[in-house]
GROMACS .gro file of C-alpha atoms in nm:
model
  383
    1MET     CA    1   1.773  12.235   4.863
    2THR     CA    2   2.058  12.319   4.610
    3HIS     CA    3   2.263  12.598   4.803
    4VAL     CA    4   2.445  12.819   4.528
    5SER     CA    5   2.714  12.942   4.644
    6GLU     CA    6   2.925  13.287   4.597
    7ARG     CA    7   3.294  13.287   4.509
    8SER     CA    8   3.509  13.550   4.490
    9GLY     CA    9   3.874  13.619   4.334
   10ALA     CA   10   4.250  13.649   4.482
   11GLY     CA   11   4.266  13.943   4.749
   12SER     CA   12   3.903  14.004   4.785
   13SER     CA   13   3.677  14.054   5.070
   14PRO     CA   14   3.363  13.976   5.235
   15THR     CA   15   3.172  14.327   5.101
   16GLY     CA   16   3.243  14.609   4.851
   17ALA     CA   17   3.257  14.991   4.965
   18GLY     CA   18   2.879  14.943   5.073
   19GLY     CA   19   2.934  14.706   5.217
   20ASP     CA   20   2.691  14.512   5.050
   21ARG     CA   21   2.825  14.346   4.705
   22PRO     CA   22   3.096  14.088   4.697
   23TRP     CA   23   3.342  14.187   4.478
   24THR     CA   24   3.679  14.071   4.239
   25ALA     CA   25   4.048  14.244   4.331
   26GLY     CA   26   4.120  14.397   4.038
   27SER     CA   27   3.811  14.409   3.870
   28GLY     CA   28   3.593  14.630   4.107
   29ARG     CA   29   3.299  14.454   3.983
   30PRO     CA   30   3.096  14.167   4.140
   31ALA     CA   31   3.219  13.794   4.134
   32ARG     CA   32   2.962  13.629   3.942
   33LYS     CA   33   2.760  13.334   4.103
   34ARG     CA   34   2.899  12.992   4.062
   35ALA     CA   35   2.700  12.845   3.765
   36VAL     CA   36   2.433  12.650   3.782
   37SER     CA   37   2.394  12.281   3.629
   38TYR     CA   38   2.104  12.026   3.593
   39ALA     CA   39   2.231  11.837   3.878
   40ASP     CA   40   2.232  12.134   4.106
   41ALA     CA   41   1.835  12.109   3.983
   42GLY     CA   42   1.867  11.690   4.109
   43VAL     CA   43   1.921  11.568   3.732
   44SER     CA   44   2.164  11.342   3.678
   45ILE     CA   45   2.220  11.297   3.295
   46GLU     CA   46   2.599  11.074   3.367
   47ALA     CA   47   2.362  10.867   3.610
   48GLY     CA   48   2.130  10.766   3.306
   49ASP     CA   49   2.394  10.708   3.046
   50ARG     CA   50   2.544  10.449   3.351
   51ALA     CA   51   2.166  10.301   3.325
   52VAL     CA   52   2.133  10.270   3.026
   53GLU     CA   53   2.469  10.057   3.002
   54LEU     CA   54   2.414   9.837   3.247
   55LEU     CA   55   2.097   9.725   3.029
   56LYS     CA   56   2.236   9.665   2.676
   57SER     CA   57   2.326   9.279   2.768
   58LYS     CA   58   1.977   9.260   2.859
   59VAL     CA   59   1.801   9.443   2.607
   60LYS     CA   60   1.948   9.241   2.324
   61GLN     CA   61   1.831   8.944   2.418
   62THR     CA   62   1.529   9.056   2.359
   63ARG     CA   63   1.600   9.151   2.002
   64ARG     CA   64   1.371   8.988   1.714
   65PRO     CA   65   1.496   8.991   1.378
   66GLU     CA   66   1.275   9.205   1.278
   67VAL     CA   67   1.517   9.465   1.503
   68MET     CA   68   1.643   9.761   1.311
   69GLY     CA   69   1.908   9.964   1.452
   70ASP     CA   70   2.071   9.982   1.831
   71LEU     CA   71   1.985  10.152   2.159
   72GLY     CA   72   2.067  10.525   2.151
   73GLY     CA   73   1.884  10.627   1.812
   74PHE     CA   74   1.589  10.890   1.871
   75ALA     CA   75   1.308  10.586   1.765
   76GLY     CA   76   1.311  10.248   1.797
   77LEU     CA   77   1.260  10.065   1.467
   78PHE     CA   78   1.091   9.723   1.343
   79ARG     CA   79   1.044   9.614   0.991
   80LEU     CA   80   0.725   9.409   0.969
   81ASP     CA   81   0.771   9.129   0.720
   82THR     CA   82   0.365   9.170   0.558
   83LYS     CA   83   0.453   8.926   0.387
   84LYS     CA   84   0.321   8.664   0.604
   85TYR     CA   85  -0.009   8.832   0.645
   86LYS     CA   86  -0.290   8.896   0.338
   87ASN     CA   87  -0.421   9.176   0.600
   88PRO     CA   88  -0.210   9.186   0.910
   89ILE     CA   89  -0.414   9.464   1.175
   90LEU     CA   90  -0.167   9.618   1.423
   91ALA     CA   91  -0.279   9.627   1.764
   92SER     CA   92  -0.155   9.831   2.075
   93SER     CA   93  -0.171   9.827   2.422
   94THR     CA   94  -0.042  10.087   2.736
   95ASP     CA   95  -0.049  10.026   3.063
   96GLY     CA   96   0.182  10.047   3.436
   97VAL     CA   97   0.177   9.830   3.807
   98GLY     CA   98  -0.022  10.051   3.959
   99THR     CA   99   0.072  10.009   4.356
  100LYS     CA  100   0.264   9.684   4.363
  101LEU     CA  101   0.573   9.902   4.308
  102VAL     CA  102   0.507  10.018   4.669
  103ILE     CA  103   0.541   9.706   4.767
  104ALA     CA  104   0.906   9.677   4.589
  105GLN     CA  105   1.006  10.049   4.742
  106GLN     CA  106   0.918   9.924   5.067
  107MET     CA  107   1.152   9.594   5.021
  108ASP     CA  108   1.400   9.703   4.761
  109ILE     CA  109   1.360   9.425   4.515
  110HIS     CA  110   1.329   9.600   4.176
  111ASP     CA  111   1.382   9.288   3.927
  112THR     CA  112   0.994   9.177   3.889
  113VAL     CA  113   0.820   9.422   3.860
  114GLY     CA  114   0.906   9.506   3.476
  115ILE     CA  115   0.787   9.166   3.490
  116ASP     CA  116   0.450   9.271   3.588
  117LEU     CA  117   0.456   9.552   3.371
  118VAL     CA  118   0.502   9.349   3.047
  119ALA     CA  119   0.234   9.051   3.159
  120MET     CA  120  -0.009   9.347   3.187
  121VAL     CA  121   0.074   9.492   2.813
  122VAL     CA  122   0.083   9.178   2.638
  123ASP     CA  123  -0.119   8.952   2.756
  124ASP     CA  124  -0.385   9.233   2.667
  125LEU     CA  125  -0.255   9.188   2.297
  126VAL     CA  126  -0.304   8.812   2.268
  127ALA     CA  127  -0.637   8.871   2.411
  128CYS     CA  128  -0.744   9.016   2.070
  129GLY     CA  129  -0.495   8.724   1.855
  130ALA     CA  130  -0.210   8.984   1.818
  131GLU     CA  131   0.183   8.814   1.823
  132PRO     CA  132   0.345   9.053   2.068
  133LEU     CA  133   0.563   9.209   1.867
  134PHE     CA  134   0.771   9.520   2.032
  135LEU     CA  135   0.771   9.699   2.396
  136LEU     CA  136   0.863  10.024   2.457
  137ASP     CA  137   0.864  10.147   2.864
  138TYR     CA  138   0.911  10.452   3.074
  139ILE     CA  139   1.056  10.483   3.378
  140ALA     CA  140   1.010  10.801   3.631
  141THR     CA  141   1.206  10.810   3.962
  142GLY     CA  142   1.286  11.095   4.200
  143GLU     CA  143   1.653  10.964   4.183
  144VAL     CA  144   1.850  10.796   3.936
  145VAL     CA  145   2.048  10.540   4.067
  146PRO     CA  146   2.140  10.365   3.806
  147ASP     CA  147   2.136  10.000   3.933
  148LYS     CA  148   1.813  10.036   4.059
  149VAL     CA  149   1.715  10.149   3.755
  150ALA     CA  150   1.901   9.833   3.562
  151GLU     CA  151   1.721   9.601   3.799
  152ILE     CA  152   1.419   9.755   3.700
  153GLY     CA  153   1.462   9.711   3.295
  154ALA     CA  154   1.585   9.397   3.338
  155GLY     CA  155   1.260   9.236   3.477
  156ILE     CA  156   1.142   9.411   3.199
  157ALA     CA  157   1.382   9.221   2.931
  158ASP     CA  158   1.314   8.932   3.078
  159GLY     CA  159   0.899   8.989   3.093
  160CYS     CA  160   0.959   9.069   2.698
  161ARG     CA  161   1.186   8.687   2.663
  162TYR     CA  162   0.883   8.551   2.793
  163ALA     CA  163   0.666   8.714   2.578
  164GLY     CA  164   0.812   8.708   2.289
  165CYS     CA  165   0.880   9.050   2.239
  166ALA     CA  166   1.117   9.293   2.130
  167LEU     CA  167   1.195   9.565   2.379
  168LEU     CA  168   1.278   9.841   2.149
  169GLY     CA  169   1.331  10.135   2.342
  170GLY     CA  170   1.238  10.360   2.629
  171GLU     CA  171   1.289  10.632   2.884
  172THR     CA  172   1.435  10.693   3.188
  173ALA     CA  173   1.291  10.977   3.335
  174GLU     CA  174   1.418  11.178   3.641
  175HIS     CA  175   1.162  11.408   3.860
  176PRO     CA  176   1.325  11.568   4.165
  177GLY     CA  177   1.078  11.762   4.345
  178VAL     CA  178   0.776  11.556   4.198
  179LEU     CA  179   0.888  11.250   4.329
  180ARG     CA  180   1.099  11.167   4.587
  181PRO     CA  181   1.448  11.007   4.538
  182ASP     CA  182   1.314  10.617   4.627
  183GLU     CA  183   1.074  10.665   4.451
  184TYR     CA  184   0.996  10.548   4.028
  185ASP     CA  185   0.649  10.410   3.833
  186ILE     CA  186   0.672  10.266   3.519
  187SER     CA  187   0.465  10.228   3.240
  188ALA     CA  188   0.503  10.074   2.922
  189THR     CA  189   0.346  10.038   2.507
  190GLY     CA  190   0.312   9.695   2.354
  191VAL     CA  191   0.237   9.652   1.963
  192GLY     CA  192   0.156   9.345   1.805
  193VAL     CA  193  -0.005   9.208   1.523
  194VAL     CA  194  -0.253   8.972   1.384
  195GLU     CA  195  -0.390   8.850   1.083
  196GLU     CA  196  -0.740   9.055   1.042
  197SER     CA  197  -0.922   8.749   0.972
  198ASP     CA  198  -0.829   8.611   1.253
  199ILE     CA  199  -0.894   8.852   1.546
  200LEU     CA  200  -1.063   8.727   1.857
  201SER     CA  201  -1.390   8.889   1.932
  202PRO     CA  202  -1.697   8.874   2.052
  203GLU     CA  203  -1.911   8.754   1.679
  204ARG     CA  204  -1.721   8.450   1.714
  205VAL     CA  205  -1.839   8.314   2.043
  206GLU     CA  206  -2.108   8.060   2.032
  207VAL     CA  207  -2.358   7.826   2.240
  208GLY     CA  208  -2.236   7.531   2.331
  209ASP     CA  209  -1.823   7.657   2.383
  210VAL     CA  210  -1.623   7.541   2.680
  211VAL     CA  211  -1.498   7.836   2.896
  212ILE     CA  212  -1.103   7.714   2.980
  213ALA     CA  213  -0.902   7.930   3.303
  214MET     CA  214  -0.566   7.870   3.349
  215ARG     CA  215  -0.418   7.985   3.653
  216SER     CA  216  -0.297   8.247   3.790
  217SER     CA  217   0.023   8.323   3.958
  218GLY     CA  218  -0.123   8.486   4.230
  219LEU     CA  219  -0.257   8.825   4.288
  220HIS     CA  220  -0.066   8.916   3.966
  221SER     CA  221  -0.104   9.309   3.972
  222ASN     CA  222  -0.446   9.427   4.002
  223GLY     CA  223  -0.574   9.535   4.343
  224TYR     CA  224  -0.223   9.626   4.549
  225SER     CA  225  -0.443   9.977   4.734
  226LEU     CA  226  -0.692   9.731   4.885
  227VAL     CA  227  -0.436   9.441   4.971
  228ARG     CA  228  -0.218   9.776   5.129
  229HIS     CA  229  -0.569   9.897   5.298
  230VAL     CA  230  -0.623   9.613   5.464
  231LEU     CA  231  -0.316   9.452   5.537
  232LEU     CA  232  -0.037   9.657   5.561
  233GLY     CA  233  -0.293   9.953   5.688
  234ALA     CA  234  -0.558   9.762   5.887
  235GLY     CA  235  -0.383   9.484   5.946
  236ARG     CA  236  -0.131   9.623   6.073
  237MET     CA  237   0.141   9.322   5.904
  238ARG     CA  238   0.447   9.360   5.794
  239LEU     CA  239   0.610   9.248   5.447
  240ASP     CA  240   0.920   9.054   5.594
  241VAL     CA  241   0.634   8.796   5.791
  242VAL     CA  242   0.668   8.418   5.742
  243ILE     CA  243   0.325   8.306   5.665
  244ASP     CA  244   0.317   7.931   5.696
  245ASP     CA  245  -0.011   7.891   5.458
  246PHE     CA  246   0.230   8.015   5.139
  247GLY     CA  247   0.444   7.670   5.215
  248ARG     CA  248   0.855   7.707   5.124
  249GLN     CA  249   0.900   7.930   5.440
  250ARG     CA  250   0.775   8.252   5.227
  251THR     CA  251   0.736   8.573   5.349
  252LEU     CA  252   0.393   8.796   5.316
  253GLY     CA  253   0.655   9.055   5.109
  254GLU     CA  254   0.764   8.819   4.876
  255GLU     CA  255   0.405   8.725   4.792
  256LEU     CA  256   0.335   9.036   4.741
  257LEU     CA  257   0.555   9.040   4.437
  258THR     CA  258   0.505   8.770   4.265
  259PRO     CA  259   0.492   8.803   3.936
  260THR     CA  260   0.289   8.813   3.675
  261LYS     CA  261   0.214   8.492   3.488
  262ILE     CA  262   0.315   8.543   3.096
  263TYR     CA  263   0.030   8.376   2.874
  264ALA     CA  264   0.106   8.557   2.580
  265GLN     CA  265   0.337   8.241   2.375
  266ASP     CA  266   0.071   7.997   2.523
  267CYS     CA  267  -0.177   8.167   2.433
  268LEU     CA  268  -0.064   8.205   2.056
  269LYS     CA  269   0.021   7.818   2.081
  270LEU     CA  270  -0.314   7.752   2.145
  271ILE     CA  271  -0.461   7.977   1.863
  272ALA     CA  272  -0.278   7.760   1.632
  273GLU     CA  273  -0.363   7.441   1.764
  274ALA     CA  274  -0.787   7.503   1.831
  275GLU     CA  275  -1.074   7.629   1.782
  276VAL     CA  276  -0.970   7.942   2.017
  277ARG     CA  277  -1.339   8.187   2.027
  278ALA     CA  278  -1.203   8.466   2.245
  279LEU     CA  279  -0.944   8.509   2.510
  280ALA     CA  280  -0.994   8.687   2.869
  281HIS     CA  281  -0.739   8.821   3.018
  282VAL     CA  282  -0.835   8.883   3.433
  283THR     CA  283  -0.686   9.223   3.535
  284GLY     CA  284  -0.897   9.474   3.757
  285GLY     CA  285  -1.285   9.383   3.753
  286GLY     CA  286  -1.172   9.036   3.836
  287ILE     CA  287  -1.343   8.716   3.655
  288PRO     CA  288  -1.685   8.860   3.606
  289GLY     CA  289  -1.584   9.223   3.485
  290ASN     CA  290  -1.297   9.038   3.220
  291LEU     CA  291  -1.510   8.782   3.079
  292VAL     CA  292  -1.808   8.951   3.022
  293ARG     CA  293  -1.618   9.161   2.745
  294VAL     CA  294  -1.541   8.925   2.464
  295LEU     CA  295  -1.953   8.772   2.501
  296PRO     CA  296  -2.203   8.878   2.264
  297GLU     CA  297  -2.523   8.981   2.368
  298HIS     CA  298  -2.729   8.665   2.301
  299VAL     CA  299  -2.527   8.433   2.506
  300ASP     CA  300  -2.439   8.416   2.915
  301ALA     CA  301  -2.071   8.219   3.042
  302VAL     CA  302  -2.160   8.033   3.317
  303VAL     CA  303  -1.814   7.955   3.576
  304ASN     CA  304  -1.839   7.702   3.803
  305ARG     CA  305  -1.605   7.801   4.161
  306SER     CA  306  -1.638   7.416   4.241
  307THR     CA  307  -1.403   7.336   3.954
  308TRP     CA  308  -1.045   7.531   4.099
  309LYS     CA  309  -0.926   7.698   4.479
  310PRO     CA  310  -0.762   8.027   4.488
  311GLN     CA  311  -0.390   8.049   4.644
  312PRO     CA  312  -0.433   8.111   5.042
  313ILE     CA  313  -0.330   8.502   4.943
  314PHE     CA  314  -0.695   8.546   4.844
  315ASP     CA  315  -0.791   8.399   5.165
  316LEU     CA  316  -0.574   8.594   5.389
  317ILE     CA  317  -0.682   8.928   5.211
  318GLN     CA  318  -1.035   8.831   5.272
  319SER     CA  319  -1.084   8.760   5.616
  320LYS     CA  320  -0.785   9.023   5.719
  321GLY     CA  321  -1.050   9.262   5.524
  322ARG     CA  322  -1.406   9.086   5.675
  323ILE     CA  323  -1.424   9.151   5.236
  324GLU     CA  324  -1.793   9.000   5.091
  325ASP     CA  325  -1.709   8.772   4.779
  326PRO     CA  326  -1.861   8.995   4.548
  327GLU     CA  327  -1.608   9.292   4.606
  328MET     CA  328  -1.355   9.015   4.621
  329GLU     CA  329  -1.410   8.847   4.291
  330SER     CA  330  -1.485   9.235   4.116
  331THR     CA  331  -1.095   9.300   4.220
  332PHE     CA  332  -0.913   9.047   4.198
  333ASN     CA  333  -0.821   8.721   3.957
  334MET     CA  334  -0.919   8.470   4.242
  335GLY     CA  335  -0.710   8.232   4.114
  336VAL     CA  336  -0.778   8.250   3.701
  337GLY     CA  337  -0.546   8.469   3.555
  338MET     CA  338  -0.667   8.395   3.174
  339PHE     CA  339  -0.996   8.293   3.035
  340ALA     CA  340  -0.996   8.074   2.657
  341ILE     CA  341  -1.370   8.003   2.506
  342VAL     CA  342  -1.262   7.735   2.259
  343SER     CA  343  -1.515   7.499   2.047
  344ALA     CA  344  -1.709   7.193   2.288
  345GLU     CA  345  -1.506   6.965   2.032
  346ASP     CA  346  -1.157   7.102   2.088
  347ALA     CA  347  -1.216   7.114   2.399
  348ASP     CA  348  -0.953   6.810   2.521
  349ARG     CA  349  -0.698   6.906   2.241
  350ALA     CA  350  -0.675   7.263   2.387
  351LEU     CA  351  -0.604   7.155   2.773
  352ALA     CA  352  -0.357   6.893   2.608
  353THR     CA  353  -0.180   7.204   2.468
  354LEU     CA  354  -0.219   7.388   2.770
  355THR     CA  355  -0.065   7.124   3.003
  356GLY     CA  356   0.202   7.026   2.709
  357ARG     CA  357   0.346   7.406   2.803
  358GLY     CA  358   0.357   7.357   3.209
  359VAL     CA  359  -0.030   7.579   3.195
  360ASP     CA  360  -0.235   7.478   3.476
  361ALA     CA  361  -0.565   7.474   3.304
  362TRP     CA  362  -0.929   7.278   3.368
  363GLN     CA  363  -1.244   7.318   3.228
  364ALA     CA  364  -1.434   7.580   3.452
  365GLY     CA  365  -1.729   7.637   3.250
  366GLU     CA  366  -1.963   7.709   2.961
  367ILE     CA  367  -2.178   7.948   2.692
  368ILE     CA  368  -2.508   7.905   2.755
  369GLU     CA  369  -2.798   8.121   2.563
  370GLY     CA  370  -2.841   8.403   2.764
  371THR     CA  371  -2.771   8.820   2.754
  372GLY     CA  372  -2.458   8.888   2.762
  373ASN     CA  373  -2.369   8.831   3.127
  374VAL     CA  374  -2.157   8.599   3.345
  375GLN     CA  375  -2.284   8.419   3.580
  376MET     CA  376  -2.075   8.253   3.920
  377ILE     CA  377  -2.209   7.929   4.040
  378GLY     CA  378  -2.085   7.653   4.321
  379GLN     CA  379  -1.814   7.744   4.585
  380HIS     CA  380  -1.469   7.778   4.538
  381THR     CA  381  -1.317   7.381   4.619
  382LEU     CA  382  -1.161   7.368   4.999
  383GLY     CA  383  -0.855   7.217   5.160
   0.00000   0.00000   0.00000
């Protein structure tokens, strides 16, 4: 709570004639209370300005030729080169990171969640075939600590560099009394562009197409409320405990903060090199809940679990929580962060393109006649 003190002039006494009003010598009038500032309410404009200064060099690394002006304006400006397109269509996406932020705050590690934020936005954009152009971020915190905000922003800038988009601007808001001083939440909105004739959609998917899976980096940014309930709540596990199955003397906290894989540039290259019918970004809802979004009503996608092994973190969550398979698959990505549906003729080319870019990818299934559903068959590889 802010204390607002009263002050009196030289030669004054605590009270006036009536003993109940402060007064100032020579004036005969009550002394003024100290003026209240924005900082008294818990908001430091100077701290916000300092955070922006710390971020400027990182933001400049994301600059694209189309960006106009510099940080500090009321709006970010981006000159779209319409000559590159016959019928350019703008695509937009907005998202956050969810309760993965709780893990970051508990571990006091803040330079990775910005990558998660960018991934959640730009990989939704590329799922319709759009090239991510720019991103705007929003950081709300109980108290602006410039170094912490700069760490968060640095992660966002890194993610934008990986995605090839510009960090065009954003907002940092201080919310004392709403959030604790160590709490924060982040979100972002991204904008991309795609030629109208190149938009990926369910209408392109055909019987006989091949389903290619791209490995996730781990949990990505979904299901963390269940993760925290199972592992940190009922499971009473500590974030600093080393889990042998993770390898490299990796702690539980480090595993849970593994940044989300950003597929945007890999997928754009894949679109340029092969006949891609659709892309499905695997987020909340898991594999069945996201792959079904790119299927027309007359086909099914058959996904064979035996073609890959999920990372150990999924086994740990399932065993600790005694979670049934359907619940796991409807909550987590289970080791696959993105699916590409490609023509059978281009399957080998697609796999070669992704492998050449260092993406762990494999043929996980096929498209058959059906009713617009995802069929999960087989069992995951053991060992």
